[in-house]
Short mmCIF file of C-alpha atoms and ligand atoms in Angstrom, two decimals:
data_model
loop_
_atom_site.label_atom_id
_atom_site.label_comp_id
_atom_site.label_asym_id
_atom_site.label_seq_id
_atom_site.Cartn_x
_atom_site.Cartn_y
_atom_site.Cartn_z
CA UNK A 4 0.00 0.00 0.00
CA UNK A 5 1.30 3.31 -0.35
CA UNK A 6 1.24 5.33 2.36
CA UNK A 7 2.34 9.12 2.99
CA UNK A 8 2.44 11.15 6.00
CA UNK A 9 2.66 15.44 6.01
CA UNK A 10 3.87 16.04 9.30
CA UNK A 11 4.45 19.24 11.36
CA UNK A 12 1.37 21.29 9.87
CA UNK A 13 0.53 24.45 12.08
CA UNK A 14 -2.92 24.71 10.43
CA UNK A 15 -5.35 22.81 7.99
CA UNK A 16 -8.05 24.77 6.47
CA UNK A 17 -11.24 23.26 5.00
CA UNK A 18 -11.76 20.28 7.04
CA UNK A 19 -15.16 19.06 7.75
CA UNK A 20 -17.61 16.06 7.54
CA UNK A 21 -17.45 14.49 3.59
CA UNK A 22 -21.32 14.32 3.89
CA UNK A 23 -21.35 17.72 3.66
CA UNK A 24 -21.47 18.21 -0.72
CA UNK A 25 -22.06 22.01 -0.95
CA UNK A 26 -22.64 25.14 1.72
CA UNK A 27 -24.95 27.84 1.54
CA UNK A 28 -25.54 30.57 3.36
CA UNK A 29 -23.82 32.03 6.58
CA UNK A 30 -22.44 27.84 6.98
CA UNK A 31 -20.54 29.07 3.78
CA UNK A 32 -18.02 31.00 6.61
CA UNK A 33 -17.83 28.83 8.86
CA UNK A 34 -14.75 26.67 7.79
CA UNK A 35 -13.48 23.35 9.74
CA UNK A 36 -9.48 24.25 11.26
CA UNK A 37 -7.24 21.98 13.08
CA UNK A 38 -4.41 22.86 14.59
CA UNK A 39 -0.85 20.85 14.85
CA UNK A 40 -1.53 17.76 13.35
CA UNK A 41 -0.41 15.44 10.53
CA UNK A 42 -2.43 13.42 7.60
CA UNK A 43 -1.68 10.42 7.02
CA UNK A 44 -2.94 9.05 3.05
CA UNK A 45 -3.23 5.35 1.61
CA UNK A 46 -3.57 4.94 -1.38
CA UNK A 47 -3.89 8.35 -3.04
CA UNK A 48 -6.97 9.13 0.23
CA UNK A 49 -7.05 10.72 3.33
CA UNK A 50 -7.10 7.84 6.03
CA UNK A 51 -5.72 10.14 9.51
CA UNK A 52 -6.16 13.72 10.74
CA UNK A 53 -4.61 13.45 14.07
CA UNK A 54 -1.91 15.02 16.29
CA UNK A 55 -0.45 11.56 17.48
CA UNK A 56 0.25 9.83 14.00
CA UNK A 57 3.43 7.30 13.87
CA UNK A 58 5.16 6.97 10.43
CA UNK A 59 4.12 3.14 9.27
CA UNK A 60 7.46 1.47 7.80
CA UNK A 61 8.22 2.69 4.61
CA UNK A 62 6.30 5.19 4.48
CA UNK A 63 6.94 8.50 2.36
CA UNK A 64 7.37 11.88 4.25
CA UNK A 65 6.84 15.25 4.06
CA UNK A 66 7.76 17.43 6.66
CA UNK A 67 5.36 20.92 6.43
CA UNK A 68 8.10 22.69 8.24
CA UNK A 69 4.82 24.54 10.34
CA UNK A 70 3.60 25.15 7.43
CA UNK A 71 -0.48 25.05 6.47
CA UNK A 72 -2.52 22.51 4.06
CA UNK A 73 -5.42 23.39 2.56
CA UNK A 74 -7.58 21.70 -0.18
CA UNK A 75 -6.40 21.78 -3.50
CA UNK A 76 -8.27 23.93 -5.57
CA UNK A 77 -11.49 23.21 -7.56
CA UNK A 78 -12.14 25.07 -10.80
CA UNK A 79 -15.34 24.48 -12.00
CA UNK A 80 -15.71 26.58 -15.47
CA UNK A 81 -12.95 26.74 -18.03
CA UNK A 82 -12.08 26.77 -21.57
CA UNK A 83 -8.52 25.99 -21.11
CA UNK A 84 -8.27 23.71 -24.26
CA UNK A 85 -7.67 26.61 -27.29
CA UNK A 86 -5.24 27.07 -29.98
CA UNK A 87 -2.80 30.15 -29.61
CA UNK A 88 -4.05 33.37 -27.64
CA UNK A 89 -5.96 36.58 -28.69
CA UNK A 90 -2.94 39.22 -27.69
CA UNK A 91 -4.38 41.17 -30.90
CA UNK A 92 -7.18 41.50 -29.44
CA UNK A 93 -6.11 42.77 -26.26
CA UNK A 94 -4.80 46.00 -28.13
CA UNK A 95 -8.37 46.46 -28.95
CA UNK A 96 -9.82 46.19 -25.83
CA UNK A 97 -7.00 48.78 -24.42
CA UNK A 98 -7.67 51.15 -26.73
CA UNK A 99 -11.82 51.19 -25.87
CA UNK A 100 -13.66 48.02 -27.52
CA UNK A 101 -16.15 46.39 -25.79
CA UNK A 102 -15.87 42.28 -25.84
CA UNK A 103 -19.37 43.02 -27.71
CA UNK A 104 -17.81 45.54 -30.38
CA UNK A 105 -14.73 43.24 -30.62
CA UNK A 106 -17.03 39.48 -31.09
CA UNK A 107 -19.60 41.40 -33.36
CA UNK A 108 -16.76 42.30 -35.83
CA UNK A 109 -15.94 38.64 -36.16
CA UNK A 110 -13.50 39.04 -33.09
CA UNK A 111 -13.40 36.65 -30.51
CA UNK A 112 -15.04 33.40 -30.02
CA UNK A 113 -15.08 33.17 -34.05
CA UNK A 114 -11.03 34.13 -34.16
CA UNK A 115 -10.20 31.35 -31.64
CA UNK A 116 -12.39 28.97 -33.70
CA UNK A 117 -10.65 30.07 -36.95
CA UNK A 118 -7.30 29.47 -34.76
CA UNK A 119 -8.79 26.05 -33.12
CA UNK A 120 -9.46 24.83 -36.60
CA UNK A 121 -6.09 25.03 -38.47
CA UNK A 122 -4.65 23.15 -35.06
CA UNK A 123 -4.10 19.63 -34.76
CA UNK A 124 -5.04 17.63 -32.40
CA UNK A 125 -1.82 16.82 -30.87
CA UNK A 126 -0.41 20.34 -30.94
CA UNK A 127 -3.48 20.53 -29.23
CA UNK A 128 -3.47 18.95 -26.57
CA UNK A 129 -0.21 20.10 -26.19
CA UNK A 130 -0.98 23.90 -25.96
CA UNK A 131 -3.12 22.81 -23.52
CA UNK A 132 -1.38 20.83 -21.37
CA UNK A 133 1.05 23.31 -20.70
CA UNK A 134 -1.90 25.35 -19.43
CA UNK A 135 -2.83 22.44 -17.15
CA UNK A 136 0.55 22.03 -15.44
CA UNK A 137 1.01 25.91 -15.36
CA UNK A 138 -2.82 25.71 -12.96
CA UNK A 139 -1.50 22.60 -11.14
CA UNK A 140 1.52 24.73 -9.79
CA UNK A 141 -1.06 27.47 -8.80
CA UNK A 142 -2.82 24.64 -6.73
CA UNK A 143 -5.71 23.40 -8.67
CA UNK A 144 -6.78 19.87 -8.53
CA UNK A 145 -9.38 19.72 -10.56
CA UNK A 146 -11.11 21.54 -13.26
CA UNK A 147 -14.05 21.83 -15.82
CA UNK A 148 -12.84 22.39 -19.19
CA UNK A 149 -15.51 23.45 -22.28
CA UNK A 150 -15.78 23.03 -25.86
CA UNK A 151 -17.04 25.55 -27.89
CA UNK A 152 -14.05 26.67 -30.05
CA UNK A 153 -14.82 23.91 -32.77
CA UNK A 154 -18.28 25.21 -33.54
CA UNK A 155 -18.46 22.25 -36.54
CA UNK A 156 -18.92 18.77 -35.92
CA UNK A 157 -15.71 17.93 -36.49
CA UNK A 158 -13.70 20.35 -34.52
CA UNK A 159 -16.05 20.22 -31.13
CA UNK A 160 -15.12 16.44 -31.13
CA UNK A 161 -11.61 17.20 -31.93
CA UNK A 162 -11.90 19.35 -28.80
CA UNK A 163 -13.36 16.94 -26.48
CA UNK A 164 -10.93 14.16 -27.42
CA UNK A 165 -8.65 16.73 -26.60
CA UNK A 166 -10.20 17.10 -23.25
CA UNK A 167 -10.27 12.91 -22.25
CA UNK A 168 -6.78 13.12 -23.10
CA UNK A 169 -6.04 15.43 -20.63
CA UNK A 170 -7.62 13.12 -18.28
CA UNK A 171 -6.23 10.04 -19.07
CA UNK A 172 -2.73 11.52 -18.94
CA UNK A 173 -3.06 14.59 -16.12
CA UNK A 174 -2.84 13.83 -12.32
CA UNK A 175 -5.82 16.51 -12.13
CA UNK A 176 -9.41 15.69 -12.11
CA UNK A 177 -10.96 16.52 -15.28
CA UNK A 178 -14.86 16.93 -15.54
CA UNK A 179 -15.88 17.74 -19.90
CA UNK A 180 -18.70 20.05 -20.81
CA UNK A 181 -20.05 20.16 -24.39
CA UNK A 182 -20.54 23.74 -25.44
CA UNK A 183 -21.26 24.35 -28.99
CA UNK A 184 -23.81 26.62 -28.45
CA UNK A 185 -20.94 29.52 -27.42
CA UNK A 186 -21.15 31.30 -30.47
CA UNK A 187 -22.59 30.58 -34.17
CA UNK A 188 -19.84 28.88 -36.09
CA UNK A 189 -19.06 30.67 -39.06
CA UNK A 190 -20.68 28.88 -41.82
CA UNK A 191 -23.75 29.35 -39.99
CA UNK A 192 -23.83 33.46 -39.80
CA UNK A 193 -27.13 34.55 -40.17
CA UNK A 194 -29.12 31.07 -40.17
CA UNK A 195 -28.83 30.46 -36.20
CA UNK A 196 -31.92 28.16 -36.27
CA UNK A 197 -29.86 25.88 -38.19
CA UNK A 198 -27.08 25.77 -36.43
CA UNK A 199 -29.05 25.06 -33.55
CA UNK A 200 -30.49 22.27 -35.26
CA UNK A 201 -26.97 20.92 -36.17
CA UNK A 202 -26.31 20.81 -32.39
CA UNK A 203 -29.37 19.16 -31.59
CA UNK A 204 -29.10 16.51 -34.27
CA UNK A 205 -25.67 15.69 -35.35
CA UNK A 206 -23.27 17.17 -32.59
CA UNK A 207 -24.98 15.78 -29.43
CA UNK A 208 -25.66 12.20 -30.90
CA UNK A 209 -21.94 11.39 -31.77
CA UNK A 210 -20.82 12.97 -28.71
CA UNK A 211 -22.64 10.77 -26.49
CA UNK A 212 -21.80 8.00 -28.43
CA UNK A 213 -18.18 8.12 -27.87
CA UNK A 214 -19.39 9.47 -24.13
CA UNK A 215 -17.20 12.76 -24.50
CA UNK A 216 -19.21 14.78 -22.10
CA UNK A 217 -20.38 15.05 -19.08
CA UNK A 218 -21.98 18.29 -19.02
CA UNK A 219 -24.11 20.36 -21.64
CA UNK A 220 -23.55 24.09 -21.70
CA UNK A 221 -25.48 26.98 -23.86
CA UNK A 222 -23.77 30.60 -23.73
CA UNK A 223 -27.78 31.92 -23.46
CA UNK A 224 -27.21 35.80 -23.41
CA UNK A 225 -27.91 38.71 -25.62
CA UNK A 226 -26.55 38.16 -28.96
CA UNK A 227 -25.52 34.94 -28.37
CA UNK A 228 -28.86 31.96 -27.61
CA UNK A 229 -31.99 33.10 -26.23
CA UNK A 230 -34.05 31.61 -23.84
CA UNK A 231 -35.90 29.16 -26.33
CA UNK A 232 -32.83 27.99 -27.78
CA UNK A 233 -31.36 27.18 -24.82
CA UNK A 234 -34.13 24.69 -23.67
CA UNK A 235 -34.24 23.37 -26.79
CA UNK A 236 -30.40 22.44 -26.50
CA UNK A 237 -31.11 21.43 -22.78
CA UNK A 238 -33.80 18.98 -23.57
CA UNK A 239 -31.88 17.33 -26.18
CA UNK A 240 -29.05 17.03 -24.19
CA UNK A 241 -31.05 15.32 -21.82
CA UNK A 242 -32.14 12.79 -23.81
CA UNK A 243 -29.03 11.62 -23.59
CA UNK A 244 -28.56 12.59 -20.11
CA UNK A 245 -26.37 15.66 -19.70
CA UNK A 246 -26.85 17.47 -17.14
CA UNK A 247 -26.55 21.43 -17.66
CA UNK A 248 -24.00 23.95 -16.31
CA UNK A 249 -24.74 27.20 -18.48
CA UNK A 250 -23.49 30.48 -19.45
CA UNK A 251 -25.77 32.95 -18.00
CA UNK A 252 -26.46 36.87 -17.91
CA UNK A 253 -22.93 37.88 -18.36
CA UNK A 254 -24.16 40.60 -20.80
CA UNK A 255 -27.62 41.33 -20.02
CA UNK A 256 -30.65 39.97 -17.63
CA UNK A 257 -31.04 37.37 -20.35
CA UNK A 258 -33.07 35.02 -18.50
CA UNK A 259 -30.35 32.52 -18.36
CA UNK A 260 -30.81 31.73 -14.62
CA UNK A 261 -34.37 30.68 -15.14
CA UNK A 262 -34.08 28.41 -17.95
CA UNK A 263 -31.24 26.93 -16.00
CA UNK A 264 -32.83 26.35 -12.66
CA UNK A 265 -35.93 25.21 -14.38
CA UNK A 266 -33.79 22.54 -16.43
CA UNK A 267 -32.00 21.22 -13.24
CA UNK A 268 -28.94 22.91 -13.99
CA UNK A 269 -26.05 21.77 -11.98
CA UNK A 270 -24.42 25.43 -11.91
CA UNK A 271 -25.17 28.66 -13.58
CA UNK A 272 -22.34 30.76 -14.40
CA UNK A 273 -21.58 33.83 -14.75
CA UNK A 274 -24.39 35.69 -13.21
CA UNK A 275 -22.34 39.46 -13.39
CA UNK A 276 -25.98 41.28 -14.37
CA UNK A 277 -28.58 39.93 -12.00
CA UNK A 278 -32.13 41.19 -9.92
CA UNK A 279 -33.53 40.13 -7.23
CA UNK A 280 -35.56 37.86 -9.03
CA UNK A 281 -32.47 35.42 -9.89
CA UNK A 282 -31.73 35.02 -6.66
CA UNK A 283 -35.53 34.57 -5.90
CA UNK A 284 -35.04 31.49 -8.74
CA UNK A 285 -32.42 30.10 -7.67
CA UNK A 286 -33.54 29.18 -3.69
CA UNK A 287 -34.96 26.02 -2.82
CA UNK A 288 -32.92 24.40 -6.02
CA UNK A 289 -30.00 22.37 -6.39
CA UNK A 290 -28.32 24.58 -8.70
CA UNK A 291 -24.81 26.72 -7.35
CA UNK A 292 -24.77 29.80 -8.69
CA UNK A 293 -21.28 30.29 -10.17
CA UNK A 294 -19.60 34.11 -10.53
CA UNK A 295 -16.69 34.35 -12.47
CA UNK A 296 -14.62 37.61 -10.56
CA UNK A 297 -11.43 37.33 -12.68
CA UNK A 298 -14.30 38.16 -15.84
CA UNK A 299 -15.27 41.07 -14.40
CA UNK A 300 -11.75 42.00 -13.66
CA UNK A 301 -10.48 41.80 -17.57
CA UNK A 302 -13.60 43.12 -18.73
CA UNK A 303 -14.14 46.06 -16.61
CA UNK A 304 -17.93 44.60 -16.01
CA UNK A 305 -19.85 44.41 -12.72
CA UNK A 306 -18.51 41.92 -10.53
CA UNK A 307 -21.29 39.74 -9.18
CA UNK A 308 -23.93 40.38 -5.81
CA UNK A 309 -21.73 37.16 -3.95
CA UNK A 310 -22.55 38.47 -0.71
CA UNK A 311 -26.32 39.39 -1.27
CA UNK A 312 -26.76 35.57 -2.49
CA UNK A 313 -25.02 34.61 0.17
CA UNK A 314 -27.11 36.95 2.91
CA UNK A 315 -30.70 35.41 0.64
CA UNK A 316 -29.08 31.80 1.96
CA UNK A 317 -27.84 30.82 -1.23
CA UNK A 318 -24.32 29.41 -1.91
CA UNK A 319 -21.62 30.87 -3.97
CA UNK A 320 -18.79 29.14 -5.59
CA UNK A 321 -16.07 31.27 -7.39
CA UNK A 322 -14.41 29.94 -10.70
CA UNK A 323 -11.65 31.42 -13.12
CA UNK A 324 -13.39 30.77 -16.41
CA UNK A 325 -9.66 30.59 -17.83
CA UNK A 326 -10.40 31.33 -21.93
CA UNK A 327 -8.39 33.42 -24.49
CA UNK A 328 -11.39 36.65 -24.86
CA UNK A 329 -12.45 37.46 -21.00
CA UNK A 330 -10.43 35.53 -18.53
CA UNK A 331 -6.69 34.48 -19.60
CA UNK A 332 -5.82 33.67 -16.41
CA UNK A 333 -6.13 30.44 -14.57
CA UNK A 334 -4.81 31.14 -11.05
CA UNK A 335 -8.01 29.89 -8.33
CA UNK A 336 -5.74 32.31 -5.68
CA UNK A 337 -6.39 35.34 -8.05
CA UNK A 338 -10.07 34.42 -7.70
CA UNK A 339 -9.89 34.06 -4.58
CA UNK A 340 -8.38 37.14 -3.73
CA UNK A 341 -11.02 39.05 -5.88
CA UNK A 342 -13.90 37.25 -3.99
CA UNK A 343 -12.30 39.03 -0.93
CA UNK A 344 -11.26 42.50 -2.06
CA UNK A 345 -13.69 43.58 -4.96
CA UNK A 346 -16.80 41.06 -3.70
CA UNK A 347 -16.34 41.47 0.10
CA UNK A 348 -15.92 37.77 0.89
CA UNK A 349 -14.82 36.83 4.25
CA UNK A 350 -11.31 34.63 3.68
CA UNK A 351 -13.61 31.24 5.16
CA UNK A 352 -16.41 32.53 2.23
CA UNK A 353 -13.80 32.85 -0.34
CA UNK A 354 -12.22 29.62 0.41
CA UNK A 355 -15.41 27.65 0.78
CA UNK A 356 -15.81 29.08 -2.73
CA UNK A 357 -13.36 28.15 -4.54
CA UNK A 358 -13.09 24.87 -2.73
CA UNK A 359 -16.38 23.00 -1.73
CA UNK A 360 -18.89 24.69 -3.40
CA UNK A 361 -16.96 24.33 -6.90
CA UNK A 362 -16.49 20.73 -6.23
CA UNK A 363 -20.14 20.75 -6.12
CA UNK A 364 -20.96 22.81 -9.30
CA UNK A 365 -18.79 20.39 -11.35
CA UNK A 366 -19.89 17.05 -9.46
CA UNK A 367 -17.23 15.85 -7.41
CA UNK A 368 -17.64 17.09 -4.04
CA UNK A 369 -18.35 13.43 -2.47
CA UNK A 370 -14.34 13.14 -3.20
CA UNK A 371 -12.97 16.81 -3.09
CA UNK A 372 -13.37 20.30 -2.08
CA UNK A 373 -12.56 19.35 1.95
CA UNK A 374 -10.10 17.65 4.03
CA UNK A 375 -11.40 14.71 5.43
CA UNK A 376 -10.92 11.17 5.92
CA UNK A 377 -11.72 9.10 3.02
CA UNK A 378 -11.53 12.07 0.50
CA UNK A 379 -9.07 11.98 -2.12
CA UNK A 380 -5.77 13.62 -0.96
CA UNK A 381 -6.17 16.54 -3.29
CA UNK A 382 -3.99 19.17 -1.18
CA UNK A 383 -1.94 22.19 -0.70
CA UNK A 384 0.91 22.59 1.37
CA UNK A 385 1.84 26.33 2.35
CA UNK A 386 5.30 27.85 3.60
CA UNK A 387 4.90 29.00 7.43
CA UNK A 388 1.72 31.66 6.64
CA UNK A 389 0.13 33.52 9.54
CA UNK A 390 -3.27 32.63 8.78
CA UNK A 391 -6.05 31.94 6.38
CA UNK A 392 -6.55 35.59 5.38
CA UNK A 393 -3.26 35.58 4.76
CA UNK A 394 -3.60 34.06 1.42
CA UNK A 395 -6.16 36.31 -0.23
CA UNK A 396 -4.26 39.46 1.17
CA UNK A 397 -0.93 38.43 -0.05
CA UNK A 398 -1.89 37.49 -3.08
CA UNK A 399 0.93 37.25 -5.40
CA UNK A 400 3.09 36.06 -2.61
CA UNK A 401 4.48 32.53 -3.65
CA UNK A 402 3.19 30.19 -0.86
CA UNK A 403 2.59 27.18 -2.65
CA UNK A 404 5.39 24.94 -1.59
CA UNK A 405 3.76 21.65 -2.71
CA UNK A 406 0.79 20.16 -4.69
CA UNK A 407 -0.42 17.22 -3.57
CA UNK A 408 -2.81 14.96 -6.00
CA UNK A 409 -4.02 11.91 -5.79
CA UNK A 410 -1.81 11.36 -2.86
CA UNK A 411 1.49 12.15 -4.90
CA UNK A 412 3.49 15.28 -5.24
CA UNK A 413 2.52 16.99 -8.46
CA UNK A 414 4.18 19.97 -7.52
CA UNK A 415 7.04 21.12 -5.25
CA UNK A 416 8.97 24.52 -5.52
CA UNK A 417 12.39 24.08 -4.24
CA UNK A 418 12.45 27.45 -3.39
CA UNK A 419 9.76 27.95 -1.03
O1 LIG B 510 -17.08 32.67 -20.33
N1 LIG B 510 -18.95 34.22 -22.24
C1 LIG B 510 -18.67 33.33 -23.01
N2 LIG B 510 -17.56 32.66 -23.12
C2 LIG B 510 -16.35 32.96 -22.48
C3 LIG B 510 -15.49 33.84 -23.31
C4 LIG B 510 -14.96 33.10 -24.44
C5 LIG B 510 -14.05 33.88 -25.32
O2 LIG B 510 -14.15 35.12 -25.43
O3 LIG B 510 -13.22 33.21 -25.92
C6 LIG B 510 -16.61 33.48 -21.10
O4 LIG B 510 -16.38 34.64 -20.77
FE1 LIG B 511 -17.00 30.85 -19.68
#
């Protein structure tokens, strides 16, 4: 069996009961600590959180040198998998375009498509899985990674091969989300009811039949799929039962959240441009409403009303939406420090957040998101910090002296 023990931790953040699959509400600060103790993991799982654990005989380990653990980090909406960048682009948005003004002029999702297209597969994957390894040594464990750059048959499924491949060959936990209703693909300009169609009868059927997906996502927002287009895409989708996670009322009060909720969305994401009425949809349901801070950050757009979901009784989780056009930027302690400092998160909020209630929104919180015995040992081990707010307030501070996954070190920084 292989066993490891971290020894000498001052602190662990984010421990708690795994029965507990989301938080919502005020439990959403209220985070389990303990205090000088080890973990001991078998088998790539948490087995012992205790202060008096013995080393078993040759067993692997790490001294924390007083150091803190935390969970690893769980990002629940990205497009990581895209060919090149959009660094063009960004001269245009300096200078005064809107990401509107910029995709309406056959700018963004359309140029990374064009990009996407003349790509192979294996280059790829290999753009790509530099992008993985670059989030791993920011401390994420797992993430959600989209289509919606292939926007033909051909290319989406090039895509989500791309995607399983990452998962068969990364140590992080991969979760797949068909979306190729993000934008019209280019031979369909102007005839949107047919491209819808194309989704509904050609893309989703040979998806599922090489089981590609998990999830089924719709970018439903002005300009982009209405309302009625959406549940059409939902209910085929769940004939062949994918679950949604959408794209909602990042531009407008599109109606977005509704459809979703109604459609028993796992998450809907987003959510920068919302009333009281969203948040009026979304209680009582079991979907996690998703904001997207480092969105709102590139874009210059409102972040979203975290804490007034969170004061309705409603859980929050915080993602990086990592994509070429709104969000090049992966890093979960970014997020995190922008759920503290532009949404007024408490540190416990932010890290339940980005944690927990992301685990949830892409499916895998019965295994990650807390520290607890018979979890997967998805963690983070921290040079000596002072505390928890200690990581959203010194934010660019490199702390991260090893990633653990699975039980093995993905990660170490020799300098830490
Ligand atoms: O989540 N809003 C839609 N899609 C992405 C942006 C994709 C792009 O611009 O490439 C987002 O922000
Ligand atoms: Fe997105």
């Amino acid at each position: 069996m292989d066993t490891l023990l971290i020894k000498n931790i001052r602190a662990v953040y984010g421990t708690g009961s795994p029965d507990v699959l989301r938080k919502e509400g005020e439990e959403m600060g209220v985070i389990g600590t303990m205090h000088d103790v080890s973990i001991l993991v078998k088998d790539g799982r948490i087995s012992d959180i205790s202060s008096r654990i013995d080393a078993p005989s040759g067993c692997k380990v790490i001294d924390a040198a007083r150091g803190c653990v935390l969970p690893a980090f769980c990002d629940s909406h990205t497009h990581l998998v895209y060919a090149g960048c959009r660094d063009g682009e960004f001269r245009d948005k300096i200078a005064g375009m809107s990401y509107e003004e910029i995709a309406a002029r056959g700018g963004g999702i359309l140029n990374s498509a064009d990009l996407l297209h003349e790509t192979s597969e294996d280059e790829l994957y290999r753009q790509s899985m530099s992008r993985v390894n670059e989030i791993i040594r920011m401390g994420t464990g797992a993430v959600e990674i989209k289509s919606g750059y292939g926007l033909d048959t051909a290319d989406e499924l090039k895509m989500l091969r791309v995607i399983r491949r990452i998962r068969e060959t990364s140590p992080v936990t991969v979760k797949s989300t068909f979306l190729g209703a993000h934008a019209v693909g280019r031979k369909y300009v102007g005839r949107q009811e047919e491209y819808v169609d194309l989704i509904c009868r050609e893309m989703l059927p040979e998806i599922a039949r090489e089981n590609l997906a998990d999830y089924v996502d719709v970018f439903c927002d002005e300009g982009f799929f209405t309302v009625r287009q959406t549940a059409r895409i939902l209910e085929a989708a769940a004939e062949y039962g994918l679950v949604p996670k959408i794209h909602a009322n990042e531009l407008a009060v599109s109606g977005g959240v509704q459809v979703g909720v109604e459609h028993n969305a796992l998450s809907v994401d987003h959510l920068e441009r919302t009333t009281d009425n969203e948040i009026a949809a979304l209680k009582g349901s079991s979907t996690m409403p998703t904001m997207l801070p480092g969105t709102s950050f590139f874009l210059g757009i409102p972040y979203g009303r975290a804490k007034d979901f969170i004061r309705a009784g409603l859980g929050v989780a915080l993602a990086s939406d990592y994509n070429p056009g709104s969000s090049p930027c992966g890093n979960m302690r970014f997020i995190m420090a922008l759920g503290c400092i532009r949404m007024h998160l408490t540190p416990e909020e932010a890290l339940t957040a980005t944690t927990l209630n992301t685990a949830y929104a892409m499916g895998v919180s019965d295994s990650l998101g807390s520290i607890a015995a018979g979890k997967t040992a998805n963690l983070i081990i921290t040079t000596p910090i002072p505390s928890l707010a200690f990581i959203p307030y010194s934010y660019q501070t490199p702390f991260i002296r090893n990633v653990i996954l699975n039980g093995e070190e993905a990660f170490t920084d020799n300098l830490a």
